[in-house]
Tab-separated table of C-alpha atoms in Angstrom:
chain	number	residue	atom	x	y	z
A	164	UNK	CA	-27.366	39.492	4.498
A	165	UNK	CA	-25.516	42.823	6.096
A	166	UNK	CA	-28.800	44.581	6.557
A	167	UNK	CA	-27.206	47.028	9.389
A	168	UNK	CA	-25.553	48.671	6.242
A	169	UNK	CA	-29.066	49.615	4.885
A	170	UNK	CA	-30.187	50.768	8.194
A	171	UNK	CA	-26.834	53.097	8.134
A	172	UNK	CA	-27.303	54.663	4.349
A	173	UNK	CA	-31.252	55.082	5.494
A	174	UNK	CA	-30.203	57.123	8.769
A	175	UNK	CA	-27.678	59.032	7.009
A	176	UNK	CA	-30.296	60.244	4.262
A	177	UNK	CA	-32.756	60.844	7.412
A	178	UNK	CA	-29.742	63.540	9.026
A	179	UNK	CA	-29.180	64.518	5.830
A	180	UNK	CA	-32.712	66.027	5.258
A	181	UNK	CA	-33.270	67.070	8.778
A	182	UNK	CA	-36.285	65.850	8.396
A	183	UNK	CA	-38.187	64.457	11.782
A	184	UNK	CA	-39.159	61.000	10.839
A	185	UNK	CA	-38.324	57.973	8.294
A	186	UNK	CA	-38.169	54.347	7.755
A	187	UNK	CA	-37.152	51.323	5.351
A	188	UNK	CA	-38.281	48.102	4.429
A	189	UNK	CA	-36.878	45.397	2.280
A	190	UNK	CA	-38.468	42.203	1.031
A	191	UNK	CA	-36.923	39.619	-0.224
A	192	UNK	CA	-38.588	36.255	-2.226
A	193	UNK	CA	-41.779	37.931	-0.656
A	194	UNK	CA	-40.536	38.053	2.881
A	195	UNK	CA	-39.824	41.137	4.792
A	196	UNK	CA	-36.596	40.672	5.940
A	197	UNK	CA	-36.176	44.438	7.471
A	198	UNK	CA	-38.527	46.914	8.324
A	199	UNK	CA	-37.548	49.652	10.700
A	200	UNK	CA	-38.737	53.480	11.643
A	201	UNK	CA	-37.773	56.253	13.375
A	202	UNK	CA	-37.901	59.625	14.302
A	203	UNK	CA	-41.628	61.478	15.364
A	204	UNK	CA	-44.503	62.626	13.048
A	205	UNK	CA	-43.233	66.395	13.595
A	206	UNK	CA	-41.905	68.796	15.052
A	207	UNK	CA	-44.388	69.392	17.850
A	208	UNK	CA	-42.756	68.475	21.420
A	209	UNK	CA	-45.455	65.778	21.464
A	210	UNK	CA	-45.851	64.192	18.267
A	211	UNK	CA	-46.587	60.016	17.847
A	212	UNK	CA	-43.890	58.217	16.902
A	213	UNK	CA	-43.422	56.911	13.229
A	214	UNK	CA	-44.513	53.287	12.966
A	215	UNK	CA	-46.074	50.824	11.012
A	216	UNK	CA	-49.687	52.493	10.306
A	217	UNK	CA	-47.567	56.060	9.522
A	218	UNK	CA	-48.643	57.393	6.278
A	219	UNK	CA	-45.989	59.317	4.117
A	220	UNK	CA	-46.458	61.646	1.556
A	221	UNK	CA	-45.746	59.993	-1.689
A	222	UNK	CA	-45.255	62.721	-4.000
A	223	UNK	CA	-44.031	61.412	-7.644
A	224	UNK	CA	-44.159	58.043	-6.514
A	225	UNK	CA	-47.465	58.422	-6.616
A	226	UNK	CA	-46.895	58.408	-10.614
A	227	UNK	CA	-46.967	54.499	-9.925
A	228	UNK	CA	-50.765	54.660	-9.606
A	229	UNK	CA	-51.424	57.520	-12.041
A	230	UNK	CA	-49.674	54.698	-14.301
A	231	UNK	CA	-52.151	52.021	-13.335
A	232	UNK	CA	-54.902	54.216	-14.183
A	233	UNK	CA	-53.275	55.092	-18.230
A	234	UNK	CA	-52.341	51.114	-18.215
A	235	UNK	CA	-55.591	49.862	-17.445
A	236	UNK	CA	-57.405	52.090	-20.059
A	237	UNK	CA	-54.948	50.746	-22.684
A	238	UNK	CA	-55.502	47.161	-21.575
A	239	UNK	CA	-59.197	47.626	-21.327
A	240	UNK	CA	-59.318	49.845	-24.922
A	241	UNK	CA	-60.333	53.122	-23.767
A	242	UNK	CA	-57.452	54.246	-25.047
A	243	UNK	CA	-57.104	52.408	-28.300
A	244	UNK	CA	-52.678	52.660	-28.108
A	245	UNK	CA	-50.064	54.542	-25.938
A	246	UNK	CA	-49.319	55.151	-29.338
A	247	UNK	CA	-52.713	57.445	-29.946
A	248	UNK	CA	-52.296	61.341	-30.253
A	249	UNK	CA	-53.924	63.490	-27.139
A	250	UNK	CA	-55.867	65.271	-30.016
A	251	UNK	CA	-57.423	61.953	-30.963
A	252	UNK	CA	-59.194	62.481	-26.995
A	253	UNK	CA	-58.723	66.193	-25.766
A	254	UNK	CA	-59.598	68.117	-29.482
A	255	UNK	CA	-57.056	69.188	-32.169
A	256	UNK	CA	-55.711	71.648	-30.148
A	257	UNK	CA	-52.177	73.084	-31.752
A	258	UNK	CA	-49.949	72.826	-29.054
A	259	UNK	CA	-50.508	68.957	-28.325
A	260	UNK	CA	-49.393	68.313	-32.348
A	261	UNK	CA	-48.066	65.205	-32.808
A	262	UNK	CA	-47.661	64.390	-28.940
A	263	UNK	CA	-48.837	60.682	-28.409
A	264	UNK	CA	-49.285	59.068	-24.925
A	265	UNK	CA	-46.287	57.370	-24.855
A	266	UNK	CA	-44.618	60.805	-24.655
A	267	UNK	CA	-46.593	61.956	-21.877
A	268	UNK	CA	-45.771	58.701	-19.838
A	269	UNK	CA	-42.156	59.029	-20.519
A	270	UNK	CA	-41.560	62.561	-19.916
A	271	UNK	CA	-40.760	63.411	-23.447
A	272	UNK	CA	-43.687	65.335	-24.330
A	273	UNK	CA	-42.025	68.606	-24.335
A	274	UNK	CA	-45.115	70.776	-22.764
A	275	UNK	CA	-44.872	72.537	-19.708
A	276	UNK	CA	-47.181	74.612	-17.143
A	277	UNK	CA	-45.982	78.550	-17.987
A	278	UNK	CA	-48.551	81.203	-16.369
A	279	UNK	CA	-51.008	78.793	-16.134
A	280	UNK	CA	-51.201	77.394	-19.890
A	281	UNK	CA	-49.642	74.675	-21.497
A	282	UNK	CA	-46.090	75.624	-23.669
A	283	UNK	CA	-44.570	73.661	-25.920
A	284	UNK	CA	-40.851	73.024	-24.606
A	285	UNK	CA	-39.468	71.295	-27.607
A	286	UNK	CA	-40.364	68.909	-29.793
A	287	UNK	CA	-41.945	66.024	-29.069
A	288	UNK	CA	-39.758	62.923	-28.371
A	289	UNK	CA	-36.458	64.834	-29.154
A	290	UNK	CA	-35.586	65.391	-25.157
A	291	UNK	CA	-36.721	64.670	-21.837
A	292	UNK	CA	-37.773	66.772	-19.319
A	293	UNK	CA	-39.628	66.249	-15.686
A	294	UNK	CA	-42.928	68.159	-15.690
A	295	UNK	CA	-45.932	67.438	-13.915
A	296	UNK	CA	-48.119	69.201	-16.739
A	297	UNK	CA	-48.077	65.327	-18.343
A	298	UNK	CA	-50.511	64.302	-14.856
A	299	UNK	CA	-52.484	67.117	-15.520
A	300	UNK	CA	-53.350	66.090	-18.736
A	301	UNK	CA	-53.915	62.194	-18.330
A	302	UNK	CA	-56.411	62.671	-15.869
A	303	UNK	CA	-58.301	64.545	-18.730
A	304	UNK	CA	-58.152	61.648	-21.074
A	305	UNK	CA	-58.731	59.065	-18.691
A	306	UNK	CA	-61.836	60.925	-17.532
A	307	UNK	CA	-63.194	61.518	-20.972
A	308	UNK	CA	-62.348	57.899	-21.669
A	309	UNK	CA	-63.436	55.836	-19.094
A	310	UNK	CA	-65.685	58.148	-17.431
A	311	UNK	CA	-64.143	57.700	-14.093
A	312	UNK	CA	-61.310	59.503	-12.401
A	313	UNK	CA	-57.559	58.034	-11.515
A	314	UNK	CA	-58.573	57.910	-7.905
A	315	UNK	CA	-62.049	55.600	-8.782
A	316	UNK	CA	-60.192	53.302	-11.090
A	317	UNK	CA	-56.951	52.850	-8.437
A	318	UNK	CA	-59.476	52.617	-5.698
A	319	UNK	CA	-61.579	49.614	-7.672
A	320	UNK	CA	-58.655	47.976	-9.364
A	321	UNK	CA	-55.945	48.142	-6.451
A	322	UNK	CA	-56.606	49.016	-3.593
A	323	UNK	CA	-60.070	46.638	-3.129
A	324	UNK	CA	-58.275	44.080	-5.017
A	325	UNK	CA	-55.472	44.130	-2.942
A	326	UNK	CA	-57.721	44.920	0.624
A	327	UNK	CA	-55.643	48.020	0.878
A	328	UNK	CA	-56.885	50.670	3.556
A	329	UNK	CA	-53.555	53.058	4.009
A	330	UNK	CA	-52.787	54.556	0.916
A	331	UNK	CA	-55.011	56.802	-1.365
A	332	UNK	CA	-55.491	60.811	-1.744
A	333	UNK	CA	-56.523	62.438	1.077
A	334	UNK	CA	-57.908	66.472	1.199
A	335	UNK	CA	-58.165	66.675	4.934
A	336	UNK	CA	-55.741	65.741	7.668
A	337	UNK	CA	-55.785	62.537	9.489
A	338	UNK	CA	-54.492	61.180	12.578
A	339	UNK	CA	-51.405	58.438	10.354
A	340	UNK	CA	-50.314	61.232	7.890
A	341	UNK	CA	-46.831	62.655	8.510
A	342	UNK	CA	-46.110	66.528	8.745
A	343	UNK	CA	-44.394	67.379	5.838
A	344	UNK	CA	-41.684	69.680	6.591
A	345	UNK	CA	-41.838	71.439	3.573
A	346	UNK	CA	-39.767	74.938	4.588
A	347	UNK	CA	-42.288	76.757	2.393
A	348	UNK	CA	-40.321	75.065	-0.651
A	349	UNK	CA	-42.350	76.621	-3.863
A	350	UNK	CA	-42.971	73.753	-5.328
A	351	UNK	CA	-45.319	72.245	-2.111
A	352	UNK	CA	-49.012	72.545	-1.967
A	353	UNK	CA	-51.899	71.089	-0.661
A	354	UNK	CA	-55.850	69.949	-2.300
A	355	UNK	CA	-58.636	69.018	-1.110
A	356	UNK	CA	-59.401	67.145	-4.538
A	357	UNK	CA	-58.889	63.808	-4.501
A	358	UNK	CA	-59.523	62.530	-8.054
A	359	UNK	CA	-55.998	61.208	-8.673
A	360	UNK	CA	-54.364	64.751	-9.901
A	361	UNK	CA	-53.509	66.064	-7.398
A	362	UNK	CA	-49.667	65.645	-5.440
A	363	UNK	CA	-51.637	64.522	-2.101
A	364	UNK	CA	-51.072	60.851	-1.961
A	365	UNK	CA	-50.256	59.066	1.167
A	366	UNK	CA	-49.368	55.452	1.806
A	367	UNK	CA	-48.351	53.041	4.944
A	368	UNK	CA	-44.348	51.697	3.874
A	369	UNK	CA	-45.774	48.356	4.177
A	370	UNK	CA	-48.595	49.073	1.615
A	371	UNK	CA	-46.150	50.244	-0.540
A	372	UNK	CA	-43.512	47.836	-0.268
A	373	UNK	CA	-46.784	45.459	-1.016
A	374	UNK	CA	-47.756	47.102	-4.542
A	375	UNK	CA	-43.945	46.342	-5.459
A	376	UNK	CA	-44.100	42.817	-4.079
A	377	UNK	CA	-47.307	43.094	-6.342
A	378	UNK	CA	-45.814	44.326	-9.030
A	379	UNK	CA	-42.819	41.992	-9.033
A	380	UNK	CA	-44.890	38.925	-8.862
A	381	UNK	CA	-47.011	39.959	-12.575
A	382	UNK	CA	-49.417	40.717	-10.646
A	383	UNK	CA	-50.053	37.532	-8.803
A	384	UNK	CA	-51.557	37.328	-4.897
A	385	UNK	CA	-51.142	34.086	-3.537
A	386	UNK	CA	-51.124	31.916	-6.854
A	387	UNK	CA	-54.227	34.293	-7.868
A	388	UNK	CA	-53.750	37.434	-10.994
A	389	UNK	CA	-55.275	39.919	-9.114
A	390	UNK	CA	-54.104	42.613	-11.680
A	391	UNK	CA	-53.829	41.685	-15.519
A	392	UNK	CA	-50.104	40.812	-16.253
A	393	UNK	CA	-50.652	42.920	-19.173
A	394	UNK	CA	-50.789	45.770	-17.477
A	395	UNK	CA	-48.071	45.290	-15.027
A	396	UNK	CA	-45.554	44.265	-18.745
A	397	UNK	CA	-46.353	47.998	-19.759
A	398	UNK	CA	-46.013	49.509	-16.453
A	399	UNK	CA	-42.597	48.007	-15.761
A	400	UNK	CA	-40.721	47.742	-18.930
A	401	UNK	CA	-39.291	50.246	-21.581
A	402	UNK	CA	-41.595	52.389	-22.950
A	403	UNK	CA	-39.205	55.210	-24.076
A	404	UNK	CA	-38.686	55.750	-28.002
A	405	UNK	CA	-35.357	54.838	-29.600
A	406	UNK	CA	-35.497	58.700	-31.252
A	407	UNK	CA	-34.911	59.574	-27.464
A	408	UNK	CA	-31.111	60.442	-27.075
A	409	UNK	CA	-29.519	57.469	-25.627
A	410	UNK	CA	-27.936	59.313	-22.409
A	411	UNK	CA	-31.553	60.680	-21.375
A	412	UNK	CA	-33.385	58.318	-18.618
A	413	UNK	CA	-34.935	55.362	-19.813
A	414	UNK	CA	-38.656	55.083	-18.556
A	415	UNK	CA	-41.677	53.017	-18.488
A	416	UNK	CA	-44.964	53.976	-17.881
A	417	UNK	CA	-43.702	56.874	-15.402
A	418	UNK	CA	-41.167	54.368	-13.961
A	419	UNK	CA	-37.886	54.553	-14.677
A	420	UNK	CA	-36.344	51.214	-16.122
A	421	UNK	CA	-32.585	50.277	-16.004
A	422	UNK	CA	-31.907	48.838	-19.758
A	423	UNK	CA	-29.790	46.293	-21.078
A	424	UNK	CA	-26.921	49.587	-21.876
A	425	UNK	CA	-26.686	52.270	-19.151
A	426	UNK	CA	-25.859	55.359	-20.676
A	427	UNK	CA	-25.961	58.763	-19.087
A	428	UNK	CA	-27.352	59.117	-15.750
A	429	UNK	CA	-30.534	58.570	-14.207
A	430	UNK	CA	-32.312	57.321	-10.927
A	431	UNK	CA	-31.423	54.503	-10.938
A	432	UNK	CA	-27.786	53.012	-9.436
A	433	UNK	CA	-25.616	51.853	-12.225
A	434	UNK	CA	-25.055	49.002	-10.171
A	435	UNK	CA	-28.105	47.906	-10.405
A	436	UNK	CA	-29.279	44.977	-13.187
A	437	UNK	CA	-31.162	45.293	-16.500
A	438	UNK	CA	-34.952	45.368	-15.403
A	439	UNK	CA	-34.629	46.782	-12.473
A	440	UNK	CA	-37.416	49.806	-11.729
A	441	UNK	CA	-37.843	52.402	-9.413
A	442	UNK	CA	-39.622	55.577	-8.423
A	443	UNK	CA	-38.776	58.597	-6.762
A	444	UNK	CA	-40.234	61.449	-5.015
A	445	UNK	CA	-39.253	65.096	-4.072
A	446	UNK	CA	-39.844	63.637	-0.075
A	447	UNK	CA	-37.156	61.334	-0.927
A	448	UNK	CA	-39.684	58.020	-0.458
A	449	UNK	CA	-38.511	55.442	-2.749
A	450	UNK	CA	-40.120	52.314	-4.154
A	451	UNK	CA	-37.563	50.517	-5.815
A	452	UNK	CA	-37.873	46.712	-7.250
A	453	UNK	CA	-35.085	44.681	-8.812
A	454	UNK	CA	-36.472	41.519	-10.677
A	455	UNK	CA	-34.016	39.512	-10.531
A	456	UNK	CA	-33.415	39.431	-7.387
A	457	UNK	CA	-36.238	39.269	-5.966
A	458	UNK	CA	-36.050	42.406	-3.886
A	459	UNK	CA	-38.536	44.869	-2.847
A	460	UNK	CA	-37.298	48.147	-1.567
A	461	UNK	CA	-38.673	51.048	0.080
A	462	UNK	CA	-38.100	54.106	2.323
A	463	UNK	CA	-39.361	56.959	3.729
A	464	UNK	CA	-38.686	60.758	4.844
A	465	UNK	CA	-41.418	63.799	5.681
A	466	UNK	CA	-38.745	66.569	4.323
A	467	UNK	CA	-40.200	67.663	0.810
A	468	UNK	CA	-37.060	68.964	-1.213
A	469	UNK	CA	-33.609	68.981	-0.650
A	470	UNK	CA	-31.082	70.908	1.687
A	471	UNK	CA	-28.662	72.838	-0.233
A	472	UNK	CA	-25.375	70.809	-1.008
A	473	UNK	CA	-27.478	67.506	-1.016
A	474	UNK	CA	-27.228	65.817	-3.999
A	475	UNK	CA	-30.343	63.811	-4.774
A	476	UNK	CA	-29.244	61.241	-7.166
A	477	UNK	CA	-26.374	60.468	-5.822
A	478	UNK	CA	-28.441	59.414	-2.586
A	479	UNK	CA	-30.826	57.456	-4.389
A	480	UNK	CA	-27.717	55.510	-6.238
A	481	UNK	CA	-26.189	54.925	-2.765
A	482	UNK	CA	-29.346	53.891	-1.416
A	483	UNK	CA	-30.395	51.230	-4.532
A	484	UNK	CA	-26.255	50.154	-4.614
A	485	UNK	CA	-26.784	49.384	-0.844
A	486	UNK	CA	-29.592	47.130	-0.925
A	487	UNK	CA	-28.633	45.198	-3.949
A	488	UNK	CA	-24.991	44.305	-2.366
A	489	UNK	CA	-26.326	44.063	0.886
A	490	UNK	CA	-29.041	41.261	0.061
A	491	UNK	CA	-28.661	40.389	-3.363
């Protein structure tokens, strides 16, 4: 195993970025065979070291648990099919039309946020496009659902199932989260509600190289299901309609899924095997897990966006064609 070679691709993202801390770890069979940090929390002349108990701002890969939360009201029949309409739960409103769930979790839903209401972008499984309007509105219909919020049902079906204390939604600072360098980037804010909405996530690396290691395993702990394999088949495998163009990404629910033909380009490396999933956010952490291989992968940066002349997905396909030739 040449894990060095990781370390390198890591540290080069890190410079790239300019951001002020980062770190990577890789398991593999369920043993962490690299885990490394670096850098400081920020840029203050006396700010802690990143470590182990360093929380990182998750951004989209947060989507993993907003997925949970739209998986486990399917499973439990809340939500009768990822099939249903959003009128069937949020009113016959006219701009939803025939947009389904499955839509929503695979980013072709065609709506978007414009001047604070919902647009319709095109039609309904015809394109795909990356718009966090598809959160906003599955927090709705899993409140009006199940009656509790992403946040509750992550918090009682992961994160106490799991004994988890470093990752959830946080509205006030803490000592373990990283300063986000964000350079006043547009996109960047920051809420005080923590209902599962919201873009303020934070995990520990290790937590979140654990959920993958969870998520690998069908969600076994130890010999025990701790999470229903059910829900962990529709998190993790395709979930994108065949009337989607073929060179558009391929997703799950929210993750994105290499299939059996690559076509087009996505966020995932090319090199990387049919099943393979991953998740990406605009702080360039990644969680990314190939099946059969038994790998678990994960890194992290505190720089939200992207330096101009960085090009995002060609990092990410570096970073996943790294680890799987490295370790496979």
């Amino acid at each position: 195993m040449h894990t060095q070679n990781i370390i390198i691709q890591v540290q080069k993202t890190f410079s790239a970025l300019d951001c002020t801390g980062g770190g990577v770890i890789i398991k593999k069979r369920g043993q962490t065979i690299l885990e490394e940090y670096f850098g400081v929390h920020g840029q203050q002349k006396k700010a802690k070291k990143v470590g182990p108990h360093t929380l990182f701002h998750l951004a989209s890969v947060r989507k993993t648990y907003v997925g949970f939360a739209v998986a486990y009201a399917i499973y439990h029949n809340y939500i009768a099919s990822i099939d249903d309409r959003l009128s069937d739960y949020l009113g016959h409103t006219s701009i939803f039309g025939s947009v389904t769930i499955r839509h929503l979790v695979t980013h072709t839903h065609g709506l978007r946020w414009q001047n604070e209401k919902i647009m319709k972008e095109f039609i309904a499984g015809s394109n795909w496009a990356y718009r966090d309007v598809n959160v906003d509105i599955l927090a709705q219909v899993i409140f009006n659902t199940t009656g509790k919020t992403i946040a509750e049902i992550v918090n009682e079906e992961v994160f106490q199932a799991l004994s988890f204390t470093e990752t959830n939604w946080f509205g006030e600072k803490i000592e373990n989260l990283i300063e986000v360098d964000h350079k006043n980037h547009p996109f960047w804010y920051e809420s005080e509600v923590c209902d599962g909405s919201k873009m303020n996530m934070y995990s520990s690396l290790s937590e979140l190289a654990s959920w993958g290691q969870v998520l690998l395993d069908k969600g076994q702990v130890n010999g025990k299901q701790v999470i229903p394999i059910e829900i962990i088949q529709l998190l993790t495998t395709i979930q994108s309609q065949n009337s989607k163009p073929k060179h558009l990404p391929t997703n799950g629910v929210f993750w994105f899924v290499q299939p059996q033909v690559i076509e087009g380009v996505t966020e995932l490396s090319p090199l990387l095997p049919e099943g393979s999933f991953q998740l990406l956010g605009y702080t360039s952490v990644a969680l990314l897990v190939i099946p059969t291989e038994n790998i678990v992968a994960v890194r992290g940066f505190n720089s939200f966006g992207s330096p101009q002349g960085f090009d995002y997905i060609q990092d990410i396909h570096e970073f996943g064609s790294m680890v799987y030739q490295s370790i496979r």
